[in-house]
XYZ file of C-alpha atoms in Angstrom:
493
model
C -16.041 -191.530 73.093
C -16.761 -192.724 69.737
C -18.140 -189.154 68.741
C -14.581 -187.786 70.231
C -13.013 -190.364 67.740
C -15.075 -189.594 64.507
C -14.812 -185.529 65.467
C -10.297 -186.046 66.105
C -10.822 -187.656 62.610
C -12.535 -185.150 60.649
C -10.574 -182.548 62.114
C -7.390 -184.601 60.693
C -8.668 -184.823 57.402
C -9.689 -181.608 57.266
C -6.393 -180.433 57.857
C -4.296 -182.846 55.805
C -7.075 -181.779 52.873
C -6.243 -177.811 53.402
C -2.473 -178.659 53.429
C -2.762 -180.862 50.274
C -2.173 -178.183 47.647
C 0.334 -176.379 49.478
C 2.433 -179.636 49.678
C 1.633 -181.103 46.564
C 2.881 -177.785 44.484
C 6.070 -177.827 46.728
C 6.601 -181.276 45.423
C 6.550 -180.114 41.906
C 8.955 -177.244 42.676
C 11.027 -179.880 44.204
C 10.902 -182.162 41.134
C 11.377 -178.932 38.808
C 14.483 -178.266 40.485
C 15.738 -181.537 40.612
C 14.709 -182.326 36.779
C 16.737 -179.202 36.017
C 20.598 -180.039 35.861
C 21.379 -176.430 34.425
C 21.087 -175.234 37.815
C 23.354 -177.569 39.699
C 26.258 -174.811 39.168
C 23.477 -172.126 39.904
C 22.153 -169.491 42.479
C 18.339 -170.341 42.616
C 15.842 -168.352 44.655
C 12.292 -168.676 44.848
C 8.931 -167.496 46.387
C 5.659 -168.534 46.454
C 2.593 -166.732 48.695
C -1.116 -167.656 48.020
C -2.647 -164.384 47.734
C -5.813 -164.976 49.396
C -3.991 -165.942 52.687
C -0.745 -164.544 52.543
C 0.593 -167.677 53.173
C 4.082 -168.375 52.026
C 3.631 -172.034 50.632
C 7.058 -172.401 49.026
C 10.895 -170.546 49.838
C 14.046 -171.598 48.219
C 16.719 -168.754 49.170
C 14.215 -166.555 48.896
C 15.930 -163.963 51.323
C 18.833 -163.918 49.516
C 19.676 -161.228 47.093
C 19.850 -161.342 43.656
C 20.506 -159.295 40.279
C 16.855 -159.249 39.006
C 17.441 -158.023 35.517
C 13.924 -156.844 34.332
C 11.875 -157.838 36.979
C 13.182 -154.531 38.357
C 10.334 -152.612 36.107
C 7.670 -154.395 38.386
C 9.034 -152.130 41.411
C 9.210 -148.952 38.752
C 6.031 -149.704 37.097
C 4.306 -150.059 40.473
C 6.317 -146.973 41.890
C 4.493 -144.820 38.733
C 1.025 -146.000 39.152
C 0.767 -145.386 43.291
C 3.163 -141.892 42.633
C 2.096 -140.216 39.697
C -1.687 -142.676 38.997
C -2.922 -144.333 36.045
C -4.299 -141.254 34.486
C -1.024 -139.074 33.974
C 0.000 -137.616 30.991
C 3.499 -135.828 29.709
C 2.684 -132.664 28.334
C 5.052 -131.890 25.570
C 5.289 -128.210 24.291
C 7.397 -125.947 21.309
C 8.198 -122.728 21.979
C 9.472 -119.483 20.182
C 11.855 -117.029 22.146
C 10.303 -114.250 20.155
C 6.696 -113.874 19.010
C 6.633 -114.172 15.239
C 5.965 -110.755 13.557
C 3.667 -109.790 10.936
C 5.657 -111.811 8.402
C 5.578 -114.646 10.307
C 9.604 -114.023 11.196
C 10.962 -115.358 14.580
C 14.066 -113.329 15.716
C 14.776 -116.300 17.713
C 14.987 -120.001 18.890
C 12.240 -122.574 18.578
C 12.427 -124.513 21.554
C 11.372 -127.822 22.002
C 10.894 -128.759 25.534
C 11.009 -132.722 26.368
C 8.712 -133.120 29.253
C 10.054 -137.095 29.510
C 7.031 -138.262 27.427
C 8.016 -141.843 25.689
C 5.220 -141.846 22.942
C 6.466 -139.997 20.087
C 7.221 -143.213 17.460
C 5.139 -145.504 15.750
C 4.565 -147.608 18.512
C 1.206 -148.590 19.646
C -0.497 -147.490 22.860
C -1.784 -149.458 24.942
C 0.309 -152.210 23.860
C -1.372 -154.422 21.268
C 0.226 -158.435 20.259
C 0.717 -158.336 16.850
C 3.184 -160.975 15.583
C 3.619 -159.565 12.450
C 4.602 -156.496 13.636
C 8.218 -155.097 13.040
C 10.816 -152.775 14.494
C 10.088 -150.496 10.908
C 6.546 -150.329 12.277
C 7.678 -148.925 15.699
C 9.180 -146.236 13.870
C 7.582 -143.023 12.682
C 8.085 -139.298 13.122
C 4.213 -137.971 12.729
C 4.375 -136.921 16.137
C 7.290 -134.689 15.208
C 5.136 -133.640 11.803
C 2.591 -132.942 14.278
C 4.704 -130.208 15.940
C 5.950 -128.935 13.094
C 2.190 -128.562 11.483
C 1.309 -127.051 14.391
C 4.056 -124.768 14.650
C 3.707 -123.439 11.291
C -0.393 -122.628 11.544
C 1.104 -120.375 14.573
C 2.144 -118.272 11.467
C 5.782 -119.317 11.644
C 7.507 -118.850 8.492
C 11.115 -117.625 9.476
C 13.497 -118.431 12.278
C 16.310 -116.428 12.726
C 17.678 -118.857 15.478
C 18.671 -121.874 16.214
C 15.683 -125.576 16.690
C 16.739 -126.023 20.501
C 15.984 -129.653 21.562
C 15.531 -128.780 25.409
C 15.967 -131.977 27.541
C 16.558 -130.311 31.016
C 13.684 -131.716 32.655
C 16.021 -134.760 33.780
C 19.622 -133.794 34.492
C 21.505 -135.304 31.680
C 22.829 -138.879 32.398
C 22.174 -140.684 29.313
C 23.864 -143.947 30.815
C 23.342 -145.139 34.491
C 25.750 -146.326 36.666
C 25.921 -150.285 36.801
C 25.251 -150.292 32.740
C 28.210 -152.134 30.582
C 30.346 -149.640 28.072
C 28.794 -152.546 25.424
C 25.144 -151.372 26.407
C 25.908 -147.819 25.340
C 25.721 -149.900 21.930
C 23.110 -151.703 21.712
C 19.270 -150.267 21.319
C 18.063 -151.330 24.721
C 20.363 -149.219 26.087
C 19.327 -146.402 24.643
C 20.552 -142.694 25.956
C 17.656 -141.605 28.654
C 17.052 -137.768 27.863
C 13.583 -135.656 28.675
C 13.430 -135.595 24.910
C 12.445 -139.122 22.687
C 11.500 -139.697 19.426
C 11.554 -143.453 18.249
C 12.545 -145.208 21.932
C 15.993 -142.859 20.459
C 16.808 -145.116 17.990
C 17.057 -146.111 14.195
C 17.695 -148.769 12.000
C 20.523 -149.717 9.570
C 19.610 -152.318 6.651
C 22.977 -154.118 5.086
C 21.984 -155.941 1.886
C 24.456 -157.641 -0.510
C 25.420 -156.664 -3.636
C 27.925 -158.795 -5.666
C 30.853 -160.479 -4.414
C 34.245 -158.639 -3.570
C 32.153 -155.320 -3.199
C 31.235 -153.347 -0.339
C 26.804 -154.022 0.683
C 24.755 -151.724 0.551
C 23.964 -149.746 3.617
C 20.905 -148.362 4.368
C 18.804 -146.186 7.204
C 15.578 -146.099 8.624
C 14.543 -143.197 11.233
C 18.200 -141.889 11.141
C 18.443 -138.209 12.309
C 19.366 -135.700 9.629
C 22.870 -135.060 9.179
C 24.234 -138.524 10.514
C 26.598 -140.643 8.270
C 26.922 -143.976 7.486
C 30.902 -145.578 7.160
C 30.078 -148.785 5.408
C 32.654 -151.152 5.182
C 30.605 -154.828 4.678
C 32.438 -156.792 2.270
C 30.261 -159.157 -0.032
C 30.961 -163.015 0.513
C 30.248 -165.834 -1.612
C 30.388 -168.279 1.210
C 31.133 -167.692 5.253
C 28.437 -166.630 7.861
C 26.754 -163.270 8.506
C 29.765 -160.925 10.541
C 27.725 -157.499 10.456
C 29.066 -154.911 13.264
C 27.482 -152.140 13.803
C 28.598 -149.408 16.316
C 28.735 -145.309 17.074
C 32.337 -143.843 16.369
C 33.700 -140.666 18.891
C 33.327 -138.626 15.623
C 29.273 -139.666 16.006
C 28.981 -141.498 12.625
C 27.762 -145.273 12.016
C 30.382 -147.502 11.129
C 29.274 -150.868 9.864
C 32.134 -153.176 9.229
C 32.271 -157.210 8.406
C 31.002 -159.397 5.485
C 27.901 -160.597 4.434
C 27.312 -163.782 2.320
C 25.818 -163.620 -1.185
C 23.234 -166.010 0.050
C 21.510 -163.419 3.107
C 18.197 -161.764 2.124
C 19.856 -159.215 4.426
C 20.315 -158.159 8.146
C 18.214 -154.824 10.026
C 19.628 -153.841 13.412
C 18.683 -151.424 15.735
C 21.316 -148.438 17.001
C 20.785 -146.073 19.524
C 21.293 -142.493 18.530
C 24.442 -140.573 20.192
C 22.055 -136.887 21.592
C 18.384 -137.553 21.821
C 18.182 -134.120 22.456
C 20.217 -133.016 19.386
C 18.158 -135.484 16.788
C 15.389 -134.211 17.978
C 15.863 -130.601 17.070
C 17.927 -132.083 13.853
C 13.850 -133.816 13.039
C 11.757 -130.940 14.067
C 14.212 -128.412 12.008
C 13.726 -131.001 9.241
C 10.219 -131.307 9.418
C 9.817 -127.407 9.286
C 12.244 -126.865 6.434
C 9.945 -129.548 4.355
C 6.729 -127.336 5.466
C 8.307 -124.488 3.726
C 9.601 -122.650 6.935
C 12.898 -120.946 6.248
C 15.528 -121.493 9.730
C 18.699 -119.813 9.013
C 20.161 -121.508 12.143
C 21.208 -125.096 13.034
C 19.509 -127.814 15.662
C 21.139 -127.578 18.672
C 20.921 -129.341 21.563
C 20.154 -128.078 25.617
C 21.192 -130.241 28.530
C 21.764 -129.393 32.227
C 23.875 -131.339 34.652
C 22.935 -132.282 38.276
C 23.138 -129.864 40.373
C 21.896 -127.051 37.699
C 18.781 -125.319 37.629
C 16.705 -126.209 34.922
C 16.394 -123.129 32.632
C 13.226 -120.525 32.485
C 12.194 -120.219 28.687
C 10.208 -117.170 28.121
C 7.963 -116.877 25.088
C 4.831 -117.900 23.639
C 4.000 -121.999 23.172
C 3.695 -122.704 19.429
C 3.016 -126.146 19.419
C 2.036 -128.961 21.906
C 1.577 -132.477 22.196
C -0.242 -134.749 25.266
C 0.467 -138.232 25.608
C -1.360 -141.101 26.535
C -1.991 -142.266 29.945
C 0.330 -143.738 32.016
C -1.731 -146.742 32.307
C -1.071 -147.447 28.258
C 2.616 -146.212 28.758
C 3.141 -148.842 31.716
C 1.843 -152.012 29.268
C 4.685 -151.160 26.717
C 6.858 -151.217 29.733
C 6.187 -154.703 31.092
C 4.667 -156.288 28.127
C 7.609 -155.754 26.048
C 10.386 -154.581 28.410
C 10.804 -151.401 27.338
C 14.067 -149.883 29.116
C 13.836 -146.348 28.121
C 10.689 -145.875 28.814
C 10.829 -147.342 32.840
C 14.344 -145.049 33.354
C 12.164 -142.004 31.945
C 9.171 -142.737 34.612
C 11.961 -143.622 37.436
C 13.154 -139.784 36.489
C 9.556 -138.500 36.385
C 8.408 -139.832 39.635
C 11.082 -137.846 40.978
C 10.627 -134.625 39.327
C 6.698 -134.655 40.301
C 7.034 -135.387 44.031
C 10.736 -134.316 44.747
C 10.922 -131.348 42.106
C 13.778 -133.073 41.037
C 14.265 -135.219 38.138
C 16.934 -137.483 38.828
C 17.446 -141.015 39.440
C 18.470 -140.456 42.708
C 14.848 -138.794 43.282
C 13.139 -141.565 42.294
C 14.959 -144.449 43.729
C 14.301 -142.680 46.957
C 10.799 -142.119 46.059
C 10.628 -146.278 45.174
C 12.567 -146.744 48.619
C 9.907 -145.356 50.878
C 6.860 -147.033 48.903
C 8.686 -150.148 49.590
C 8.719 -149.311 53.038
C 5.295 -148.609 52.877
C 4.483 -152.231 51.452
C 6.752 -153.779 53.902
C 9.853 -154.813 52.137
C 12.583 -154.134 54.455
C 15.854 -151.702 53.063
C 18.153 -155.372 53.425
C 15.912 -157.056 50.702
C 16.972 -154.806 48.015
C 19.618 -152.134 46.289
C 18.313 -150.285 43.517
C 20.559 -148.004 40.807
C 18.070 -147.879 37.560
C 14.664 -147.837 36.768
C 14.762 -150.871 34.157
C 17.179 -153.330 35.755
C 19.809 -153.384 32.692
C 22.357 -151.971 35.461
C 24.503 -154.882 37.693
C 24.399 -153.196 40.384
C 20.601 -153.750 41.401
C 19.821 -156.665 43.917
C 16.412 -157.778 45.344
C 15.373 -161.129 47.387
C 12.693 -163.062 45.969
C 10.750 -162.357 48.901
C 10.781 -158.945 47.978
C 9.525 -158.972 44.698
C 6.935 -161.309 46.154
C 5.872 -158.874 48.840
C 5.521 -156.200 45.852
C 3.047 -158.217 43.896
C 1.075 -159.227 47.317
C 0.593 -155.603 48.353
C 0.107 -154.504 44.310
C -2.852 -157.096 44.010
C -4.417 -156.020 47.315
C -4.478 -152.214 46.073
C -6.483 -150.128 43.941
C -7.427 -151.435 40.478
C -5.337 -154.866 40.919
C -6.848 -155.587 37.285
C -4.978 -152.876 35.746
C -2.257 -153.707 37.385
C -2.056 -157.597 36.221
C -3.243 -156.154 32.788
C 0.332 -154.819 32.645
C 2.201 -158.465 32.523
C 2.821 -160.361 29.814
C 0.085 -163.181 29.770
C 1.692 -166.859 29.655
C 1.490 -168.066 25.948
C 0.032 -165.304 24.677
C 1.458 -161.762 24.543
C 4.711 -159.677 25.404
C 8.127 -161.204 26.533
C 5.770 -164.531 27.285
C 4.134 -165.126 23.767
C 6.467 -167.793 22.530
C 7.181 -169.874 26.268
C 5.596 -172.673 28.225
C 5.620 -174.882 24.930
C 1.845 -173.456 23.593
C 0.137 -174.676 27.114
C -3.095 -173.998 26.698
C -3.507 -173.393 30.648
C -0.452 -171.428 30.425
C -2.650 -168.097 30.096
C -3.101 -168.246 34.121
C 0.361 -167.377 34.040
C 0.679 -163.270 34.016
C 4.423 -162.321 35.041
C 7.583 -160.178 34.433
C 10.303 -162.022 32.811
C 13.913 -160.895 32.817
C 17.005 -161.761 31.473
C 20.884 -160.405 31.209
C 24.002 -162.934 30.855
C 24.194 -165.242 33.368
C 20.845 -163.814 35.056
C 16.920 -165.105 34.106
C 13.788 -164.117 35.964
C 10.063 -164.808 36.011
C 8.026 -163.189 38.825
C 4.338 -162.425 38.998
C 1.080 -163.859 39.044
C -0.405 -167.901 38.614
C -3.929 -169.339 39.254
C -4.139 -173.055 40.713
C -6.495 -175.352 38.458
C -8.838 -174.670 41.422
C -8.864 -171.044 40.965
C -6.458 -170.317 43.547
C -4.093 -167.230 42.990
C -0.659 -167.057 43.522
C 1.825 -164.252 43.805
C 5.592 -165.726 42.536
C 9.048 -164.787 42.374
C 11.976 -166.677 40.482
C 15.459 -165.585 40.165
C 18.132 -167.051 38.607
C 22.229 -166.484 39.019
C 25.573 -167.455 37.818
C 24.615 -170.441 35.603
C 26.700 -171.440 32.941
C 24.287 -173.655 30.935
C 22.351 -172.728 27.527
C 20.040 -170.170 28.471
C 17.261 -172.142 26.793
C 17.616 -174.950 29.358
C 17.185 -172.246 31.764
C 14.323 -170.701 30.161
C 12.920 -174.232 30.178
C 12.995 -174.757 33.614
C 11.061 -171.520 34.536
C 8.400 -172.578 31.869
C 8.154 -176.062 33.753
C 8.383 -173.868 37.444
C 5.464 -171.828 35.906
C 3.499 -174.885 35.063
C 4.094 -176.373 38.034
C 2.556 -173.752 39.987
C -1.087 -174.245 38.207
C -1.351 -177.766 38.243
């Protein structure tokens, strides 16, 4: 009887020893979530599965849906890896309607056809942390002197046509349903087109001059033959007022004041065609080379519905870009909007022959099914989550990073997230934790909306898949940023 006793209390110890962690990190979730009063007013949901059991050891409204902001590029990132694999590349080619004659004449067009490909700036790939590193850096148009180099040993030395900047790949929709008019104006919500150069986007520098006058107005990456309407006014005293926004007429109006005191003020504005400033660079960068086009840069789009057009003629230039696997660590690292709507399009033009959005939500809809994730845990409209209208459960987005770490290459896979601490949108949180580092998620973040969903390791070494989503607070954002950081921490105690 006594061995019965000592056996029954092993067995209980046992068991209230293999429940410990479990209960002790829902404790600290608890505690998180009380600590926090920013989210008294909030929508909270959260899920937490140890990966090495599937065991869900923590739920808070975790089947209830949210708007996930950014944590939508985990579902696009992971729909490009298992759709197109980690080894893709866009192939990016110039062609000339006519073969050029003796005298290196085209009686033609130059065509450039966008194939979607992301790469041509000054960004690097795959991503590298470099705090010192600034949007000028990102921008730089020696892939387009790279064409144009190329296009000109091809013994170009005349067109007689137009620089076509082809972009009917995707069917044009250079803004998404479920994106704000006020996104249209901002550089992270850049126009998607089959044809990028610089994430399709420059920069405008306002300096002051002397009080009472206008500042001085500067660009950096602009596309030839864009204007500038400056209208800063100088201040001696007063705060930084610098707008800067597109007109119908497709200049850059820059309006406001600027005090005497400001070193100055860069911002980033997205261009109005990506297809037409891309011809407008490549007809630029030929006319520098010596090349003589008596035509203008025009621009090629196709709407849905429409066939994408048959060029005929031989390829004068061409470009490859790097894999997808260095493509996808801009994507999450940084959250890098243009680039996840341009592999949402891709995905769909590879396995559906059509280059939509549409195709490539419903290529994302059945590899969800595949993982699991039933069609009630989520509603999908973009490929980077800037649009409203997407909604996912935290139990979703944990299911996704469960069935992502069981697949091929999980490594490469995690090597896409920011790293807690360290690098990407995560470089700056959790306060300089030193244990932080076990902490490789997606952040995300529109007004009123924060998320943080991916990967933790316990201080025993166990790994956890997580998903937090956060909606309709009122409070500073950095309170809510602050209670994620303390969530995060929480989980690797």
């Amino acid at each position: 009887m006594r061995a019965w006793t000592i056996l029954w209390l092993a067995l209980v110890m046992v068991a209230a020893w293999a429940g410990a962690p479990a209960a002790s990190l829902a404790a600290r979730l608890d505690q998180a979530l009380r600590r926090s009063q920013s989210l008294n007013a909030a929508f909270t949901g959260i899920e937490v599965i140890e990966l090495n059991t599937g065991k869900v050891i923590y739920q808070n409204n975790a089947d209830h849906l949210f708007v996930p902001a950014s944590n939508v590029k985990l579902f696009t990132s992971a729909l490009a890896l298992r759709r197109l694999g980690p080894k893709y590349r866009f192939q990016t080619t110039v062609m000339a309607t006519k073969a050029p004659d003796a005298l290196g004449r085209v009686a033609g067009d130059i065509v450039w056809i966008g194939s979607g490909d992301p790469t041509l700036s000054g960004r690097a790939y795959p991503y590298r942390n470099n705090p010192y590193r600034n949007n000028t850096d990102e921008l730089s148009l020696v892939s387009v002197g790279f064409l144009a180099d190329q296009i000109v040993a091809a013994g170009v030395h005349e067109v007689t046509g137009d620089i076509v900047g082809d972009d009917t790949r995707y069917p044009y929709e250079p803004h998404p349903g479920g994106w704000s008019a006020g996104d249209e104006q901002e550089a992270y919500g850049a126009p998607v087109s089959a044809l990028i150069v610089n994430d399709n986007r420059f920069l405008v520098q306002v300096t002051p001059t002397e009080e009472g006058e206008l500042a001085q107005a500067a660009s950096v990456g602009m596309p030839p033959g864009l204007l500038i309407d400056n209208r800063v006014q100088c201040v001696a005293q007063g705060k930084l007022d610098v707008h800067i926004e597109r007109t119908p007429a497709g200049a850059v109006l820059v309006t406001g004041t600027i005090p005497l005191k400001m070193a100055g003020v860069t911002e980033a504005v997205p261009v109005g065609d990506p297809a037409h400033s891309a011809a407008a660079f490549l007809r630029d960068a030929l006319i520098q080379r010596g090349v003589n086009v008596h035509g203008s840069a025009i621009a090629r789009h196709r709407g849905n519905g429409e066939n994408q057009p048959a060029w005929d003629g031989p390829v004068v230039a061409r470009r490859t870009s790097p894999p997808l696997s260095d493509i996808l660590q801009v994507v999450d690292k940084v959250s890098q909007n243009l680039h996840a709507e341009v592999l949402l399009r891709e995905v769909g033009a590879v396995r559906l022959n059509r280059g939509t959005r549409e195709a490539g939500l419903l290529e994302l809809s059945a590899l969800l099914q595949e993982f699991g994730v039933s069609k009630d845990d989520f509603v999908f409209s973009d490929g980077s989550g800037l649009s409203r209208d997407a909604l996912v459960t935290p139990a979703a987005i944990a299911k996704l990073l469960v069935a992502m770490y069981h697949a091929d290459q999980p490594d490469l896979w995690m090597g896409l997230l920011p790293i807690g601490g360290v690098d990407g949108t995560l470089d700056h949180r959790f306060s300089h934790h030193r244990e932080a580092s076990r902490i490789q998620a997606k952040t995300g973040s529109l007004s009123h909306v924060r998320a943080l969903s991916g990967y933790a390791q316990t201080k025993d070494g166990t790994p956890l898949a997580f998903s937090i989503l956060i909606n309709n607070f009122g409070a500073d954002t950095r309170l809510i940023s602050k209670f994620l950081d303390d969530a995060g921490l929480a989980l690797i105690q």
